[in-house]
PDB file of C-alpha atoms in Angstrom:
ATOM      1  CA  UNK A   1      74.132 -18.209  65.566  1.00 80.00           C
ATOM      2  CA  UNK A   2      74.167 -15.075  63.438  1.00 92.00           C
ATOM      3  CA  UNK A   3      77.337 -13.004  63.916  1.00 95.00           C
ATOM      4  CA  UNK A   4      76.785  -9.504  65.275  1.00 97.00           C
ATOM      5  CA  UNK A   5      78.432  -6.557  63.562  1.00 98.00           C
ATOM      6  CA  UNK A   6      79.255  -3.145  64.918  1.00 97.00           C
ATOM      7  CA  UNK A   7      78.682  -0.362  64.260  1.00 98.00           C
ATOM      8  CA  UNK A   8      75.308  -0.741  62.537  1.00 98.00           C
ATOM      9  CA  UNK A   9      76.039   2.309  60.408  1.00 98.00           C
ATOM     10  CA  UNK A  10      78.889   4.734  59.857  1.00 97.00           C
ATOM     11  CA  UNK A  11      79.207   7.934  57.842  1.00 97.00           C
ATOM     12  CA  UNK A  12      82.637   9.005  56.637  1.00 96.00           C
ATOM     13  CA  UNK A  13      84.190  11.760  54.605  1.00 97.00           C
ATOM     14  CA  UNK A  14      86.427  10.720  51.727  1.00 97.00           C
ATOM     15  CA  UNK A  15      89.886   9.917  53.001  1.00 96.00           C
ATOM     16  CA  UNK A  16      88.790   8.902  56.499  1.00 97.00           C
ATOM     17  CA  UNK A  17      89.311   5.443  57.982  1.00 97.00           C
ATOM     18  CA  UNK A  18      86.752   3.001  59.372  1.00 97.00           C
ATOM     19  CA  UNK A  19      86.723  -0.263  61.283  1.00 98.00           C
ATOM     20  CA  UNK A  20      83.876  -2.758  61.150  1.00 98.00           C
ATOM     21  CA  UNK A  21      83.730  -5.508  63.736  1.00 98.00           C
ATOM     22  CA  UNK A  22      82.163  -8.954  63.532  1.00 97.00           C
ATOM     23  CA  UNK A  23      81.614 -11.025  66.643  1.00 96.00           C
ATOM     24  CA  UNK A  24      80.277 -14.541  67.062  1.00 92.00           C
ATOM     25  CA  UNK A  25      78.978 -16.379  70.116  1.00 89.00           C
ATOM     26  CA  UNK A  26      80.103 -19.651  68.544  1.00 86.00           C
ATOM     27  CA  UNK A  27      83.517 -20.812  67.399  1.00 82.00           C
ATOM     28  CA  UNK A  28      84.662 -19.300  64.124  1.00 82.00           C
ATOM     29  CA  UNK A  29      86.546 -21.505  61.697  1.00 83.00           C
ATOM     30  CA  UNK A  30      86.704 -18.953  58.928  1.00 88.00           C
ATOM     31  CA  UNK A  31      85.341 -15.500  58.207  1.00 93.00           C
ATOM     32  CA  UNK A  32      84.130 -14.123  54.888  1.00 94.00           C
ATOM     33  CA  UNK A  33      83.645 -10.435  54.120  1.00 96.00           C
ATOM     34  CA  UNK A  34      81.237  -9.117  51.460  1.00 97.00           C
ATOM     35  CA  UNK A  35      80.100  -5.704  50.281  1.00 97.00           C
ATOM     36  CA  UNK A  36      76.639  -5.096  48.856  1.00 97.00           C
ATOM     37  CA  UNK A  37      75.762  -1.877  47.076  1.00 96.00           C
ATOM     38  CA  UNK A  38      72.131  -0.834  46.993  1.00 91.00           C
ATOM     39  CA  UNK A  39      70.125  -2.991  44.602  1.00 87.00           C
ATOM     40  CA  UNK A  40      73.120  -5.133  43.692  1.00 92.00           C
ATOM     41  CA  UNK A  41      74.541  -8.554  44.526  1.00 92.00           C
ATOM     42  CA  UNK A  42      76.849  -9.063  47.507  1.00 95.00           C
ATOM     43  CA  UNK A  43      80.457  -9.103  46.288  1.00 95.00           C
ATOM     44  CA  UNK A  44      83.112 -11.244  47.930  1.00 94.00           C
ATOM     45  CA  UNK A  45      85.988  -9.213  49.397  1.00 94.00           C
ATOM     46  CA  UNK A  46      88.146 -11.724  51.254  1.00 93.00           C
ATOM     47  CA  UNK A  47      88.220 -14.787  53.446  1.00 93.00           C
ATOM     48  CA  UNK A  48      90.289 -15.409  56.564  1.00 92.00           C
ATOM     49  CA  UNK A  49      90.943 -19.006  57.491  1.00 86.00           C
ATOM     50  CA  UNK A  50      93.261 -19.003  60.453  1.00 76.00           C
ATOM     51  CA  UNK A  51      93.348 -17.245  63.756  1.00 74.00           C
ATOM     52  CA  UNK A  52      95.773 -14.356  63.628  1.00 72.00           C
ATOM     53  CA  UNK A  53      95.516 -14.127  59.864  1.00 76.00           C
ATOM     54  CA  UNK A  54      95.470 -10.708  58.302  1.00 73.00           C
ATOM     55  CA  UNK A  55      94.708 -10.010  54.686  1.00 74.00           C
ATOM     56  CA  UNK A  56      94.189  -7.055  52.476  1.00 77.00           C
ATOM     57  CA  UNK A  57      94.089  -5.662  49.020  1.00 75.00           C
ATOM     58  CA  UNK A  58      94.178  -2.050  47.992  1.00 77.00           C
ATOM     59  CA  UNK A  59      93.158  -0.160  51.137  1.00 89.00           C
ATOM     60  CA  UNK A  60      90.801  -2.756  52.591  1.00 93.00           C
ATOM     61  CA  UNK A  61      92.184  -5.302  55.019  1.00 93.00           C
ATOM     62  CA  UNK A  62      90.897  -7.642  57.701  1.00 94.00           C
ATOM     63  CA  UNK A  63      92.053  -9.552  60.739  1.00 92.00           C
ATOM     64  CA  UNK A  64      90.764 -12.664  62.471  1.00 92.00           C
ATOM     65  CA  UNK A  65      91.080 -13.360  66.195  1.00 89.00           C
ATOM     66  CA  UNK A  66      90.011 -16.972  66.528  1.00 86.00           C
ATOM     67  CA  UNK A  67      90.254 -17.035  70.330  1.00 87.00           C
ATOM     68  CA  UNK A  68      87.982 -14.033  70.730  1.00 88.00           C
ATOM     69  CA  UNK A  69      85.703 -15.271  67.928  1.00 90.00           C
ATOM     70  CA  UNK A  70      86.018 -11.887  66.253  1.00 93.00           C
ATOM     71  CA  UNK A  71      87.050 -10.400  62.953  1.00 94.00           C
ATOM     72  CA  UNK A  72      87.566  -6.783  61.944  1.00 95.00           C
ATOM     73  CA  UNK A  73      87.501  -5.110  58.533  1.00 96.00           C
ATOM     74  CA  UNK A  74      89.673  -2.024  58.077  1.00 96.00           C
ATOM     75  CA  UNK A  75      88.959   0.551  55.393  1.00 96.00           C
ATOM     76  CA  UNK A  76      91.757   3.060  54.958  1.00 94.00           C
ATOM     77  CA  UNK A  77      91.533   6.419  53.168  1.00 94.00           C
ATOM     78  CA  UNK A  78      87.966   5.671  52.154  1.00 94.00           C
ATOM     79  CA  UNK A  79      86.713   6.415  48.669  1.00 94.00           C
ATOM     80  CA  UNK A  80      83.188   7.105  47.455  1.00 96.00           C
ATOM     81  CA  UNK A  81      83.189   3.642  45.877  1.00 95.00           C
ATOM     82  CA  UNK A  82      83.475   2.052  49.330  1.00 96.00           C
ATOM     83  CA  UNK A  83      79.878   2.987  50.152  1.00 97.00           C
ATOM     84  CA  UNK A  84      77.554   0.055  50.688  1.00 97.00           C
ATOM     85  CA  UNK A  85      76.570  -2.490  53.291  1.00 98.00           C
ATOM     86  CA  UNK A  86      79.323  -4.742  54.597  1.00 98.00           C
ATOM     87  CA  UNK A  87      78.567  -8.230  55.818  1.00 98.00           C
ATOM     88  CA  UNK A  88      80.772 -10.707  57.531  1.00 97.00           C
ATOM     89  CA  UNK A  89      79.903 -14.346  57.020  1.00 95.00           C
ATOM     90  CA  UNK A  90      80.661 -17.566  58.848  1.00 92.00           C
ATOM     91  CA  UNK A  91      80.327 -21.201  57.930  1.00 88.00           C
ATOM     92  CA  UNK A  92      79.266 -23.186  61.029  1.00 83.00           C
ATOM     93  CA  UNK A  93      79.024 -26.274  58.820  1.00 82.00           C
ATOM     94  CA  UNK A  94      80.230 -27.003  55.309  1.00 80.00           C
ATOM     95  CA  UNK A  95      78.010 -25.425  52.639  1.00 83.00           C
ATOM     96  CA  UNK A  96      76.254 -23.090  55.056  1.00 89.00           C
ATOM     97  CA  UNK A  97      77.233 -19.399  54.878  1.00 92.00           C
ATOM     98  CA  UNK A  98      75.509 -17.304  57.533  1.00 95.00           C
ATOM     99  CA  UNK A  99      75.690 -13.530  57.175  1.00 97.00           C
ATOM    100  CA  UNK A 100      76.291 -11.124  60.019  1.00 97.00           C
ATOM    101  CA  UNK A 101      73.854  -8.352  60.885  1.00 98.00           C
ATOM    102  CA  UNK A 102      75.482  -5.893  58.464  1.00 98.00           C
ATOM    103  CA  UNK A 103      77.107  -2.453  58.634  1.00 98.00           C
ATOM    104  CA  UNK A 104      75.944   0.374  56.386  1.00 98.00           C
ATOM    105  CA  UNK A 105      78.856   2.537  55.293  1.00 98.00           C
ATOM    106  CA  UNK A 106      78.270   5.891  53.608  1.00 97.00           C
ATOM    107  CA  UNK A 107      81.235   7.832  52.264  1.00 97.00           C
ATOM    108  CA  UNK A 108      80.547  11.483  51.512  1.00 96.00           C
ATOM    109  CA  UNK A 109      82.616  13.874  49.378  1.00 94.00           C
TER     110      UNK A 109
ATOM    111  CA  UNK B   1      82.453 -16.787  32.623  1.00 70.00           C
ATOM    112  CA  UNK B   2      82.553 -15.652  36.258  1.00 72.00           C
ATOM    113  CA  UNK B   3      78.910 -14.743  36.709  1.00 92.00           C
ATOM    114  CA  UNK B   4      75.766 -16.054  38.247  1.00 97.00           C
ATOM    115  CA  UNK B   5      72.779 -15.082  36.098  1.00 97.00           C
ATOM    116  CA  UNK B   6      69.293 -14.798  37.560  1.00 97.00           C
ATOM    117  CA  UNK B   7      66.041 -14.345  35.685  1.00 97.00           C
ATOM    118  CA  UNK B   8      63.715 -12.577  35.817  1.00 97.00           C
ATOM    119  CA  UNK B   9      65.103  -9.451  37.476  1.00 97.00           C
ATOM    120  CA  UNK B  10      61.661  -8.383  38.650  1.00 97.00           C
ATOM    121  CA  UNK B  11      58.508 -10.417  39.221  1.00 97.00           C
ATOM    122  CA  UNK B  12      55.047  -9.435  40.393  1.00 97.00           C
ATOM    123  CA  UNK B  13      52.709 -12.310  41.164  1.00 95.00           C
ATOM    124  CA  UNK B  14      49.324 -12.843  42.714  1.00 93.00           C
ATOM    125  CA  UNK B  15      48.821 -15.100  45.690  1.00 93.00           C
ATOM    126  CA  UNK B  16      47.251 -17.801  43.519  1.00 92.00           C
ATOM    127  CA  UNK B  17      49.907 -17.766  40.804  1.00 92.00           C
ATOM    128  CA  UNK B  18      52.664 -20.261  40.097  1.00 96.00           C
ATOM    129  CA  UNK B  19      55.979 -18.876  38.929  1.00 97.00           C
ATOM    130  CA  UNK B  20      59.616 -19.930  38.829  1.00 98.00           C
ATOM    131  CA  UNK B  21      62.918 -18.177  39.413  1.00 98.00           C
ATOM    132  CA  UNK B  22      65.935 -19.307  37.448  1.00 98.00           C
ATOM    133  CA  UNK B  23      69.643 -19.228  38.250  1.00 98.00           C
ATOM    134  CA  UNK B  24      72.530 -20.262  35.992  1.00 98.00           C
ATOM    135  CA  UNK B  25      76.311 -20.443  36.375  1.00 97.00           C
ATOM    136  CA  UNK B  26      79.039 -21.790  34.118  1.00 93.00           C
ATOM    137  CA  UNK B  27      81.982 -21.655  36.501  1.00 93.00           C
ATOM    138  CA  UNK B  28      81.886 -25.372  37.246  1.00 93.00           C
ATOM    139  CA  UNK B  29      80.725 -24.690  40.804  1.00 94.00           C
ATOM    140  CA  UNK B  30      79.081 -27.711  42.427  1.00 94.00           C
ATOM    141  CA  UNK B  31      77.254 -25.986  45.265  1.00 95.00           C
ATOM    142  CA  UNK B  32      74.353 -23.623  44.642  1.00 97.00           C
ATOM    143  CA  UNK B  33      72.232 -21.649  47.077  1.00 97.00           C
ATOM    144  CA  UNK B  34      69.025 -19.698  47.430  1.00 98.00           C
ATOM    145  CA  UNK B  35      68.922 -16.762  49.816  1.00 98.00           C
ATOM    146  CA  UNK B  36      66.058 -14.429  50.700  1.00 98.00           C
ATOM    147  CA  UNK B  37      66.804 -10.800  51.558  1.00 97.00           C
ATOM    148  CA  UNK B  38      64.367  -8.300  53.029  1.00 97.00           C
ATOM    149  CA  UNK B  39      65.074  -4.593  52.880  1.00 94.00           C
ATOM    150  CA  UNK B  40      67.925  -3.470  55.154  1.00 93.00           C
ATOM    151  CA  UNK B  41      68.497  -7.038  56.393  1.00 96.00           C
ATOM    152  CA  UNK B  42      71.214  -9.585  55.658  1.00 97.00           C
ATOM    153  CA  UNK B  43      70.525 -12.399  53.198  1.00 97.00           C
ATOM    154  CA  UNK B  44      68.943 -15.439  54.879  1.00 97.00           C
ATOM    155  CA  UNK B  45      69.819 -18.910  53.680  1.00 97.00           C
ATOM    156  CA  UNK B  46      66.912 -20.930  52.290  1.00 98.00           C
ATOM    157  CA  UNK B  47      68.291 -23.955  50.397  1.00 97.00           C
ATOM    158  CA  UNK B  48      71.636 -25.515  49.513  1.00 96.00           C
ATOM    159  CA  UNK B  49      72.314 -27.923  46.672  1.00 97.00           C
ATOM    160  CA  UNK B  50      75.613 -29.758  46.722  1.00 94.00           C
ATOM    161  CA  UNK B  51      76.480 -31.910  43.695  1.00 95.00           C
ATOM    162  CA  UNK B  52      72.871 -31.534  42.531  1.00 95.00           C
ATOM    163  CA  UNK B  53      71.457 -32.948  45.754  1.00 96.00           C
ATOM    164  CA  UNK B  54      69.496 -30.915  48.280  1.00 96.00           C
ATOM    165  CA  UNK B  55      71.741 -30.796  51.337  1.00 94.00           C
ATOM    166  CA  UNK B  56      70.187 -28.025  53.432  1.00 93.00           C
ATOM    167  CA  UNK B  57      66.601 -26.804  53.768  1.00 93.00           C
ATOM    168  CA  UNK B  58      66.355 -24.092  56.395  1.00 93.00           C
ATOM    169  CA  UNK B  59      62.762 -24.998  57.338  1.00 92.00           C
ATOM    170  CA  UNK B  60      61.402 -23.088  54.375  1.00 96.00           C
ATOM    171  CA  UNK B  61      57.600 -23.284  53.810  1.00 96.00           C
ATOM    172  CA  UNK B  62      56.541 -25.781  51.149  1.00 96.00           C
ATOM    173  CA  UNK B  63      55.194 -22.993  48.938  1.00 97.00           C
ATOM    174  CA  UNK B  64      58.863 -22.614  47.925  1.00 98.00           C
ATOM    175  CA  UNK B  65      60.142 -25.623  45.999  1.00 98.00           C
ATOM    176  CA  UNK B  66      63.755 -25.779  44.798  1.00 98.00           C
ATOM    177  CA  UNK B  67      65.015 -27.818  41.898  1.00 97.00           C
ATOM    178  CA  UNK B  68      68.495 -28.467  40.523  1.00 97.00           C
ATOM    179  CA  UNK B  69      68.143 -29.995  37.033  1.00 96.00           C
ATOM    180  CA  UNK B  70      71.911 -30.080  36.456  1.00 94.00           C
ATOM    181  CA  UNK B  71      75.133 -28.697  37.869  1.00 91.00           C
ATOM    182  CA  UNK B  72      74.688 -25.332  36.111  1.00 96.00           C
ATOM    183  CA  UNK B  73      71.028 -24.621  36.819  1.00 98.00           C
ATOM    184  CA  UNK B  74      68.986 -23.915  39.910  1.00 98.00           C
ATOM    185  CA  UNK B  75      65.290 -23.140  39.977  1.00 98.00           C
ATOM    186  CA  UNK B  76      62.951 -21.953  42.695  1.00 98.00           C
ATOM    187  CA  UNK B  77      59.307 -22.776  42.083  1.00 98.00           C
ATOM    188  CA  UNK B  78      56.800 -20.504  43.776  1.00 97.00           C
ATOM    189  CA  UNK B  79      53.172 -21.329  44.523  1.00 96.00           C
ATOM    190  CA  UNK B  80      50.503 -19.707  46.664  1.00 95.00           C
ATOM    191  CA  UNK B  81      52.867 -17.123  48.116  1.00 95.00           C
ATOM    192  CA  UNK B  82      51.945 -14.559  50.733  1.00 96.00           C
ATOM    193  CA  UNK B  83      52.601 -10.804  50.621  1.00 96.00           C
ATOM    194  CA  UNK B  84      55.275 -11.255  53.326  1.00 96.00           C
ATOM    195  CA  UNK B  85      57.241 -13.375  50.847  1.00 97.00           C
ATOM    196  CA  UNK B  86      57.987 -10.215  48.882  1.00 98.00           C
ATOM    197  CA  UNK B  87      61.767  -9.831  48.945  1.00 97.00           C
ATOM    198  CA  UNK B  88      64.960  -9.988  46.906  1.00 97.00           C
ATOM    199  CA  UNK B  89      65.826 -13.609  46.110  1.00 98.00           C
ATOM    200  CA  UNK B  90      69.520 -14.194  45.597  1.00 98.00           C
ATOM    201  CA  UNK B  91      71.203 -17.182  44.047  1.00 98.00           C
ATOM    202  CA  UNK B  92      74.829 -17.987  44.823  1.00 97.00           C
ATOM    203  CA  UNK B  93      77.382 -20.597  43.843  1.00 96.00           C
ATOM    204  CA  UNK B  94      80.586 -22.000  45.324  1.00 94.00           C
ATOM    205  CA  UNK B  95      83.134 -24.541  44.081  1.00 92.00           C
ATOM    206  CA  UNK B  96      82.058 -26.840  46.961  1.00 80.00           C
ATOM    207  CA  UNK B  97      85.587 -28.233  47.263  1.00 80.00           C
ATOM    208  CA  UNK B  98      88.058 -26.032  49.094  1.00 75.00           C
ATOM    209  CA  UNK B  99      87.416 -23.647  51.947  1.00 75.00           C
ATOM    210  CA  UNK B 100      89.405 -20.704  50.636  1.00 81.00           C
ATOM    211  CA  UNK B 101      86.883 -19.534  48.048  1.00 87.00           C
ATOM    212  CA  UNK B 102      84.166 -16.957  48.404  1.00 92.00           C
ATOM    213  CA  UNK B 103      80.618 -17.246  47.156  1.00 95.00           C
ATOM    214  CA  UNK B 104      79.555 -15.699  43.852  1.00 96.00           C
ATOM    215  CA  UNK B 105      76.113 -14.096  43.939  1.00 97.00           C
ATOM    216  CA  UNK B 106      73.684 -13.232  41.200  1.00 96.00           C
ATOM    217  CA  UNK B 107      72.041  -9.813  41.166  1.00 95.00           C
ATOM    218  CA  UNK B 108      68.771 -11.282  42.359  1.00 97.00           C
ATOM    219  CA  UNK B 109      65.090 -11.388  41.500  1.00 97.00           C
ATOM    220  CA  UNK B 110      63.000  -8.740  43.187  1.00 97.00           C
ATOM    221  CA  UNK B 111      59.693 -10.445  43.948  1.00 98.00           C
ATOM    222  CA  UNK B 112      56.478  -8.649  44.818  1.00 97.00           C
ATOM    223  CA  UNK B 113      53.459 -10.690  45.905  1.00 97.00           C
ATOM    224  CA  UNK B 114      50.150  -8.878  45.563  1.00 95.00           C
TER     225      UNK B 114
END
């Protein structure tokens, strides 16, 4: 039931782009994205509710392919502040947020 | 106030101790959650309270006992824990109504069982 993310880890130089994928074996009705820095709380980035929806703010955006049960997070022109672990999340039932396996992103100067 | 506050930030307890974790939010959210997170793993859902009623228990051992005294407070009572229960315990809240909102997490209590 837990969504699977890929890659597990990625190292970037500042200014490079990255894509993080989230895939579920079960139907996805919505997808959340969170970032967690080491020793800190997960922080909500965005939620996608409909298949085909794309969202973004600043240089972080996401897409949701409902038919393929997949979502992707796009980080453009990465900054040092983007470092952390990214989790997608799904809600198979109301009130139940299940996190994906996580992707560790390290941005180097 | 847009925060979830958890206390204490760190806790060391023996296997025979009884302790409690506390979580508080003043955003008017009506759903509150406990998650457990081991190092380098995603948070795992433990309990969900919706409108102060326990709605989900993810088969958590009875040595963990949740309590929701009111809509702003959530406690997790700990008793006779095992060393493998050492982890970061995260509290989260959600408006409950509306699917377009994200969850707000506290910064967690880092628990060590000795």
